[in-house]
Coordinates of C-alpha atoms and ligand atoms in Angstrom, one line a residue:
M9 CA 0.1 0.2 0.2
K10 CA 0.8 3.8 -0.6
M11 CA 0.9 5.3 3.0
S12 CA 2.3 8.5 4.3
V13 CA 3.4 8.9 8.3
I14 CA 2.9 12.7 9.3
G15 CA 5.4 13.3 12.4
C16 CA 8.7 11.4 12.4
G17 CA 9.6 11.0 16.3
Y18 CA 10.0 8.1 18.5
L19 CA 6.7 6.9 16.9
G20 CA 6.2 8.4 13.5
A21 CA 10.0 7.3 12.1
V22 CA 9.5 3.6 14.0
H23 CA 6.2 3.3 12.0
A24 CA 7.3 4.7 8.8
A25 CA 10.7 2.8 8.5
A26 CA 8.4 -0.7 10.1
M27 CA 5.4 -0.3 7.3
A28 CA 8.3 0.0 4.5
S29 CA 10.0 -3.5 5.7
L30 CA 6.4 -4.7 5.4
G31 CA 6.4 -3.8 2.0
H32 CA 4.5 -1.1 1.7
E33 CA 5.5 2.2 0.2
V34 CA 5.9 4.9 2.6
V35 CA 6.4 8.8 2.5
G36 CA 7.6 9.5 6.0
I37 CA 6.7 13.4 7.0
D38 CA 7.9 15.9 9.4
V39 CA 8.7 20.1 10.1
D40 CA 11.8 19.7 10.9
P41 CA 14.4 19.2 8.5
A42 CA 17.6 18.4 10.8
K43 CA 15.8 15.1 11.3
I44 CA 14.1 14.8 7.8
E45 CA 17.5 15.1 6.3
A46 CA 18.9 12.5 9.3
L47 CA 16.0 9.7 8.0
A48 CA 16.7 10.4 4.6
A49 CA 20.1 9.7 4.9
G50 CA 19.2 6.2 6.5
Q51 CA 20.3 7.4 10.0
A52 CA 18.0 7.6 13.0
P53 CA 17.9 10.4 14.6
F54 CA 17.4 8.9 17.9
F55 CA 18.7 5.8 19.7
E56 CA 16.2 2.7 19.4
P57 CA 17.5 -0.3 18.8
G58 CA 16.8 -1.9 15.3
L59 CA 15.5 1.3 13.6
P60 CA 19.2 1.8 12.0
E61 CA 19.3 -1.1 10.1
L62 CA 15.7 -1.0 9.0
L63 CA 16.3 2.6 7.8
T64 CA 19.7 1.3 5.5
E65 CA 17.8 -1.6 4.1
N66 CA 14.0 0.4 3.6
H67 CA 16.4 3.4 1.9
D68 CA 18.2 0.7 -0.3
T69 CA 15.5 -0.7 -2.0
G70 CA 13.6 3.2 -2.4
Q71 CA 10.8 2.0 -0.5
L72 CA 10.9 4.6 1.8
R73 CA 11.2 8.4 1.7
F74 CA 11.1 11.2 4.0
S75 CA 10.2 14.9 2.5
T76 CA 9.0 18.0 5.1
D77 CA 6.7 19.2 2.4
V78 CA 3.3 17.6 3.5
A79 CA 2.1 18.0 -0.3
D80 CA 4.2 14.9 -0.8
A81 CA 1.7 13.0 1.2
K82 CA -1.0 13.6 -2.4
G83 CA -1.7 10.3 -3.9
F84 CA -1.3 7.9 -0.9
A85 CA -3.7 5.8 0.3
V86 CA -3.0 5.8 3.8
H87 CA -2.0 9.1 5.8
F88 CA -0.8 7.9 9.8
I89 CA -1.0 11.0 11.9
G90 CA 2.0 10.2 14.7
V91 CA 2.8 13.6 16.1
G92 CA 3.3 14.5 19.8
T93 CA 0.7 16.0 22.3
P94 CA 2.8 16.7 25.2
Q95 CA 1.6 18.3 28.0
R96 CA 0.3 21.5 28.6
R97 CA 2.9 24.5 29.7
D98 CA -0.4 25.7 31.3
G99 CA -1.3 23.0 33.3
G100 CA -1.7 19.3 32.8
G101 CA -3.9 18.8 29.9
A102 CA -2.6 17.8 25.8
D103 CA -2.1 19.9 23.5
L104 CA -2.8 19.5 20.7
T105 CA -1.6 21.9 18.6
Y106 CA 1.0 19.4 16.0
V107 CA -2.2 17.2 15.5
D108 CA -4.4 20.0 15.2
A109 CA -1.4 21.3 12.7
A110 CA -0.9 18.2 10.7
V111 CA -4.7 17.3 10.2
R112 CA -5.2 20.8 8.8
D113 CA -1.7 20.8 6.6
L114 CA -3.1 17.7 5.5
L115 CA -6.5 18.7 4.8
P116 CA -6.1 19.9 1.3
H117 CA -4.0 17.1 -0.1
L118 CA -6.4 14.2 0.7
S119 CA -8.3 12.4 -2.0
P120 CA -11.8 10.8 -1.3
G121 CA -11.7 7.8 -0.2
D122 CA -7.9 8.3 1.6
L123 CA -8.0 6.9 5.1
V124 CA -6.4 8.8 7.5
V125 CA -5.4 7.1 10.7
G126 CA -4.4 8.8 14.2
K127 CA -2.1 6.7 15.8
S128 CA -0.9 9.5 18.6
T129 CA -2.3 9.7 21.9
V130 CA -5.5 11.8 22.5
P131 CA -7.9 12.6 25.0
V132 CA -11.1 11.1 24.5
G133 CA -13.7 13.0 21.8
T134 CA -10.7 14.4 19.7
A135 CA -11.4 12.0 17.1
E136 CA -14.7 12.6 16.9
R137 CA -13.4 16.4 16.2
L138 CA -11.1 15.7 13.6
A139 CA -13.3 13.7 11.3
E140 CA -15.8 16.8 11.2
L141 CA -12.8 18.2 9.1
I142 CA -11.8 15.4 7.1
E143 CA -15.5 13.9 6.2
P144 CA -16.3 16.8 3.9
T145 CA -12.7 15.7 1.7
G146 CA -14.1 12.5 1.2
A147 CA -11.2 10.8 2.9
E148 CA -12.0 8.8 6.4
L149 CA -10.9 8.5 10.1
A150 CA -10.1 5.7 11.8
W151 CA -8.0 6.0 15.2
N152 CA -5.5 3.3 15.9
P153 CA -3.7 3.3 18.8
E154 CA 0.3 2.8 19.0
F155 CA 1.2 0.6 22.1
L156 CA 5.1 0.5 21.1
R157 CA 7.7 0.6 24.3
E158 CA 11.0 2.6 23.3
G159 CA 13.8 0.5 23.6
F160 CA 11.3 -2.3 21.6
A161 CA 9.4 0.0 19.2
V162 CA 10.8 -1.7 16.5
K163 CA 9.4 -5.1 17.5
D164 CA 6.3 -3.8 19.0
T165 CA 5.4 -1.9 15.5
I166 CA 6.0 -4.8 13.4
E167 CA 4.6 -7.8 15.9
P168 CA 2.3 -5.7 18.2
D169 CA 0.5 -7.6 21.1
R170 CA -3.2 -6.3 19.8
L171 CA -4.3 -4.4 17.1
V172 CA -7.2 -1.4 18.1
Y173 CA -9.3 0.0 15.4
G174 CA -12.0 2.9 16.0
V175 CA -14.2 3.1 12.8
R176 CA -17.0 4.3 11.7
S177 CA -17.1 1.7 8.5
Q178 CA -16.0 -2.0 7.1
R179 CA -14.0 0.0 4.4
A180 CA -11.7 1.4 6.8
V181 CA -11.5 -1.9 8.8
D182 CA -10.5 -3.4 5.6
I183 CA -7.6 -1.3 4.4
L184 CA -6.1 -1.6 8.4
D185 CA -6.3 -4.9 8.0
E186 CA -4.0 -4.9 4.5
V187 CA -1.9 -2.7 6.3
Y188 CA -1.6 -4.7 8.8
A189 CA -1.9 -8.1 6.8
Q190 CA 1.1 -9.8 8.5
A191 CA 0.2 -9.4 12.3
M192 CA -3.4 -10.3 10.9
S193 CA -1.7 -14.0 9.8
L194 CA -0.1 -14.1 13.2
D195 CA -3.6 -14.1 14.3
T196 CA -3.2 -11.0 16.1
P197 CA -6.1 -9.9 18.3
R198 CA -8.1 -7.1 17.1
I199 CA -10.7 -4.8 18.8
V200 CA -12.9 -3.2 15.8
T201 CA -14.3 -0.2 17.9
D202 CA -16.0 3.7 17.6
Y203 CA -13.3 6.6 18.3
A204 CA -13.9 6.9 22.0
T205 CA -13.5 3.3 23.3
A206 CA -10.2 3.3 20.6
E207 CA -9.0 6.6 22.2
L208 CA -9.6 5.5 25.7
V209 CA -7.8 1.9 25.5
K210 CA -4.8 3.5 25.1
T211 CA -5.2 6.3 27.9
A212 CA -6.4 3.4 30.0
A213 CA -3.5 0.9 29.5
N214 CA -1.0 3.8 30.3
A215 CA -2.8 4.7 33.4
F216 CA -3.1 1.3 34.5
L217 CA 1.1 0.5 34.0
A218 CA 1.8 3.9 36.2
T219 CA -1.2 2.9 38.8
K220 CA 0.7 -0.1 38.9
I221 CA 4.3 0.4 39.3
S222 CA 2.9 3.3 42.0
F223 CA 1.4 0.5 43.6
I224 CA 4.2 -1.1 44.3
N225 CA 5.9 2.1 45.1
A226 CA 3.6 3.0 47.6
M227 CA 4.5 -0.9 49.2
A228 CA 7.8 0.4 49.4
E229 CA 7.2 3.5 50.9
I230 CA 5.4 0.9 53.5
A231 CA 8.6 -1.3 53.4
E232 CA 10.4 1.2 54.6
V233 CA 9.2 1.7 57.6
T234 CA 8.9 -1.6 58.9
G235 CA 12.2 -3.1 57.7
A236 CA 10.0 -5.0 55.2
D237 CA 11.8 -6.3 51.6
V238 CA 9.7 -5.0 48.6
T239 CA 11.4 -6.7 46.0
Q240 CA 10.6 -10.0 47.9
L241 CA 7.0 -8.6 48.5
A242 CA 6.6 -7.6 44.8
D243 CA 7.8 -11.6 43.5
A244 CA 5.5 -13.2 45.9
I245 CA 2.5 -11.0 45.1
G246 CA 3.6 -11.5 41.2
H247 CA 3.2 -15.0 41.0
D248 CA -0.6 -14.8 41.2
V249 CA -1.4 -14.8 37.6
R250 CA -3.8 -12.0 38.0
I251 CA -1.4 -9.7 39.3
G252 CA 1.4 -10.5 37.6
R253 CA 5.0 -9.5 38.0
K254 CA 5.7 -7.1 35.0
F255 CA 6.1 -3.3 35.9
L256 CA 5.9 -4.2 39.9
N257 CA 9.4 -3.1 39.8
A258 CA 10.0 -0.5 42.5
G259 CA 12.7 2.5 42.2
V260 CA 12.6 5.8 41.5
G261 CA 9.7 5.6 39.3
F262 CA 8.7 6.1 36.0
G263 CA 9.2 9.2 33.4
G264 CA 9.7 9.2 29.6
G265 CA 7.3 11.1 27.2
C266 CA 4.6 8.8 27.7
L267 CA 3.4 7.7 31.2
P268 CA 3.4 10.7 33.2
K269 CA 1.5 13.6 31.0
D270 CA -1.0 10.9 29.6
I271 CA -1.9 10.5 33.3
R272 CA -2.0 14.3 33.5
A273 CA -4.1 14.4 30.4
F274 CA -6.4 11.8 31.8
S275 CA -7.1 13.7 34.6
A276 CA -7.5 17.1 32.7
R277 CA -10.0 15.8 30.2
A278 CA -11.8 13.5 33.1
E279 CA -12.2 16.9 34.4
E280 CA -13.9 18.4 31.6
L281 CA -16.1 15.9 31.3
G282 CA -17.1 16.3 34.6
R283 CA -15.7 13.3 36.4
G284 CA -12.9 14.2 37.6
E285 CA -13.1 12.0 40.4
S286 CA -13.4 8.5 38.9
V287 CA -9.7 9.2 38.0
A288 CA -8.8 10.9 41.4
F289 CA -6.3 8.1 42.1
L290 CA -4.1 9.6 39.2
K291 CA -3.0 12.5 41.3
E292 CA -2.0 10.3 43.9
V293 CA -0.2 7.9 41.2
D294 CA 1.8 10.8 40.2
A295 CA 2.6 12.0 43.7
I296 CA 3.7 8.6 44.9
N297 CA 5.8 8.8 41.8
L298 CA 7.2 12.0 42.3
R299 CA 8.0 11.2 45.7
R300 CA 10.6 8.2 44.9
R301 CA 12.9 10.8 43.4
Q302 CA 12.9 12.6 46.3
R303 CA 13.2 9.0 48.3
V304 CA 16.6 8.7 46.3
I305 CA 17.7 12.6 47.0
D306 CA 17.1 12.0 50.8
L307 CA 18.9 8.3 50.7
V308 CA 22.2 10.3 49.0
K309 CA 22.3 13.0 51.9
E310 CA 21.8 10.3 54.6
T311 CA 24.5 8.0 53.4
L312 CA 26.9 11.3 53.2
G313 CA 25.8 12.2 56.7
G314 CA 23.1 14.7 56.1
S315 CA 24.6 16.9 52.9
A316 CA 25.5 16.3 49.9
Y317 CA 26.9 19.7 49.8
L318 CA 30.4 20.0 47.5
K319 CA 30.1 15.8 48.1
R320 CA 31.4 14.0 44.8
V321 CA 28.6 12.2 43.5
A322 CA 28.4 9.7 40.4
V323 CA 25.3 9.7 38.7
L324 CA 24.5 6.2 36.6
G325 CA 21.8 6.9 33.9
L326 CA 20.0 9.5 32.4
A327 CA 17.8 8.1 30.2
F328 CA 14.3 7.8 31.4
K329 CA 14.6 3.7 31.4
P330 CA 17.8 1.6 29.5
D331 CA 18.2 1.3 25.9
S332 CA 16.9 4.7 25.5
D333 CA 18.6 8.3 24.3
D334 CA 15.3 9.6 25.8
I335 CA 15.5 12.2 28.6
R336 CA 11.9 13.4 28.6
D337 CA 11.0 13.4 32.4
S338 CA 13.2 11.2 33.1
P339 CA 13.6 10.6 37.1
A340 CA 17.4 10.0 36.5
L341 CA 18.0 13.5 34.8
D342 CA 15.8 15.0 37.6
V343 CA 17.7 13.6 40.7
A344 CA 21.2 14.6 38.9
V345 CA 19.7 18.4 38.3
Q346 CA 18.0 18.3 41.7
L347 CA 21.5 17.1 43.7
H348 CA 23.6 20.1 41.6
G349 CA 21.1 22.4 42.7
L350 CA 21.8 21.1 46.4
G351 CA 25.4 22.0 45.6
A352 CA 26.8 18.5 45.2
D353 CA 29.6 18.0 42.5
V354 CA 27.2 15.9 40.3
I355 CA 28.9 13.8 37.9
A356 CA 26.7 11.6 35.5
W357 CA 26.9 9.4 32.6
D358 CA 24.8 7.4 30.4
P359 CA 25.8 5.3 27.3
E360 CA 23.6 6.5 25.2
A361 CA 21.8 10.0 26.5
V362 CA 24.9 12.2 27.5
P363 CA 24.4 14.6 24.4
N364 CA 20.1 14.8 25.0
A365 CA 21.0 15.9 28.8
G366 CA 24.2 18.1 28.2
K367 CA 21.7 20.5 25.7
A368 CA 19.3 20.3 28.1
H369 CA 21.5 21.0 31.2
P370 CA 24.6 22.6 30.1
Q371 CA 25.3 23.5 33.8
L372 CA 26.0 19.1 34.3
E373 CA 29.6 17.4 34.0
F374 CA 29.2 14.2 32.2
A375 CA 31.5 12.1 32.1
D376 CA 32.6 10.4 28.8
N377 CA 32.5 6.3 29.9
L378 CA 31.9 4.5 32.9
E379 CA 35.4 4.5 34.4
D380 CA 35.3 8.4 34.6
V381 CA 32.2 8.8 36.1
L382 CA 32.7 6.5 39.2
R383 CA 36.6 7.8 39.6
G384 CA 37.0 9.6 42.8
A385 CA 33.1 9.6 44.2
E386 CA 31.8 10.0 47.6
A387 CA 28.7 8.4 46.7
V388 CA 27.1 6.4 43.6
V389 CA 23.5 6.5 42.4
L390 CA 22.3 4.2 40.4
A391 CA 19.2 5.9 38.4
T392 CA 19.1 3.9 35.1
E393 CA 19.0 0.1 34.9
W394 CA 21.0 -0.2 32.0
K395 CA 23.1 -3.4 31.7
H396 CA 26.5 -1.6 32.1
F397 CA 25.1 -1.0 35.4
R398 CA 23.5 -3.8 36.8
E399 CA 26.7 -6.0 36.0
L400 CA 29.1 -3.4 38.1
D401 CA 31.1 -5.6 39.9
P402 CA 31.4 -4.3 43.6
V403 CA 34.5 -5.4 44.2
A404 CA 36.5 -3.9 41.3
T405 CA 33.7 -0.9 41.4
K406 CA 35.1 0.2 45.1
E407 CA 38.5 0.2 43.4
A408 CA 37.4 3.1 41.0
V409 CA 35.6 5.1 44.0
A410 CA 36.3 7.3 46.9
T411 CA 33.5 6.0 49.3
P412 CA 31.5 2.7 48.7
I413 CA 28.6 4.5 48.7
I414 CA 25.4 3.4 46.5
V415 CA 22.0 4.4 46.3
D416 CA 20.3 1.8 44.2
G417 CA 17.4 3.6 42.6
R418 CA 16.2 0.7 40.6
N419 CA 17.1 -2.2 42.7
V420 CA 18.9 -3.8 40.6
L421 CA 21.8 -5.2 42.5
D422 CA 22.6 -7.6 44.9
P423 CA 22.7 -6.1 48.2
V424 CA 24.4 -8.8 49.7
A425 CA 27.1 -8.9 47.3
W426 CA 27.6 -5.1 47.6
R427 CA 27.8 -5.5 51.4
E428 CA 30.0 -8.2 51.6
A429 CA 32.3 -6.0 49.3
G430 CA 32.2 -3.4 52.0
W431 CA 29.4 -1.0 50.6
T432 CA 27.0 1.1 52.5
Y433 CA 24.5 0.1 50.2
R434 CA 20.9 1.4 50.3
G435 CA 18.2 0.7 48.1
L436 CA 14.3 1.7 47.9
G437 CA 12.2 -0.2 50.0
R438 CA 14.3 -2.7 50.6
P439 CA 15.5 -3.0 54.2
Ligands
UGA527 C1 4.8 3.5 27.5 C2 3.9 2.1 27.4 O1 4.4 1.1 28.0 C3 3.6 1.8 26.1 O2 3.2 0.7 25.8 C4 3.3 2.7 25.0 O3 2.7 2.6 23.8 C5 4.1 4.5 25.8 O4 4.6 4.5 27.2 C6 3.4 5.3 24.8 O5 2.4 5.9 25.1 O6 3.7 5.3 23.7 P1 7.7 3.6 27.2 O7 7.2 4.9 28.0 O8 8.6 3.6 26.2 O9 6.1 2.5 27.5 O10 8.0 3.2 28.8 P2 7.9 1.7 29.7 O11 8.8 0.7 29.5 O12 6.6 2.0 29.6 O13 8.7 2.6 31.0 C7 7.8 3.5 31.8 C8 8.4 4.1 32.6 O14 8.4 3.0 34.1 C9 10.0 3.9 33.1 O15 10.8 5.1 33.4 C10 10.6 2.8 33.5 O16 11.4 2.8 34.0 C11 9.6 2.9 34.9 N1 9.4 1.2 35.1 C12 8.5 0.5 34.5 C13 9.9 1.2 36.7 O17 9.7 1.9 37.0 N2 8.8 0.4 37.2 C14 8.7 -0.9 36.3 O18 8.2 -2.1 36.9 C15 8.4 -0.9 34.9

């Protein structure tokens, strides 16, 4: 099929490359010339495992092109909207500027029979509003939320665990089935529904995941005042298949470009709908999550005798999660910035996120590698659980630092091994 993908960020660039690898003819469109230039040269503008290979492969076959001109979408049958919906500057609601602009710019290039497919995460009711703009052109709108995780985005796009179509016609279903022919041939569950449900599926999924993480972090808070161990608690309750062990890792909490802004946007939308109380718990979910960042900072101060002032603190990790260079709402970066604000002599390193963190926070000092970040540290904070940090050897690491103090903000190290090697080890919700 011939399709355009409007918006080439984490979602759109991966979607465009994945669709091309499935045999479709794709044009990716974005207003950012630097991004388009990189993508057109077969280079990924951000770190995502597997994406560079897809870009090179499809670049060579000519299946995938990139452009800054939305007019290049003309003549294509399917148009995906994959632009960002960040948090508004003036509150918790979603900023729909980019979605609205993408649709408005696309309108003059639509032909009767085209299918516009919304993938961006939007407040419920948005699709209904956009359909009113699109339908007079003779084109149709479908809402098809995306559930990809950064770090696994390529796999999640090519082999999604479910497909959700918010549609108004059987024709839209048939077109989407053709788009996702490969996933359909693998018996991927497919839910065909209305716009509102499709929009809500996405919001509800992220709200549930955020709630699950904050639940276990709330248990960590209780564990901290009772001497219990939250990791053992998670293992034990996780054996109940109704609960499940996934997303029960207590630590410095969730961040990224999705969960934090999505729960805030959901609260804002529910309030607009007069149902604020239905999701009032999401404010608590957000508050628990943000408290965990403070807890890490408090542990650093405590282990340093009450103050981090002028102490050399090594922060391991800056991305919001491993296998990503994304620093949006990253707990790791927030901890580094806050410690710096308290007068600590912070040095940070991340395998991929240093360039992004340096642009956003030039006041921080960044190391070039793991050895440099550890050298002379008076306290170490493990803030993002990259493999490099999970596999640190407590004996060898002790040689590099000045004082063997570690705050394990992701509960990924073995407290026994680290204590036996002579470290002061502190986890979150662990005795
Ligand atoms: C999330 C959802 O998982 C995807 O399904 C969704 O498509 C995506 O948002 C989106 O809306 O686009 P992502 O932001 O890539 O994906 O990251 P997650 O893997 O969900 O992790 C989010 C945060 O939760 C990370 O900071 C991670 O460190 C944290 N986390 C995760 C925990 O603190 N504990 C856990 O047990 C799991």
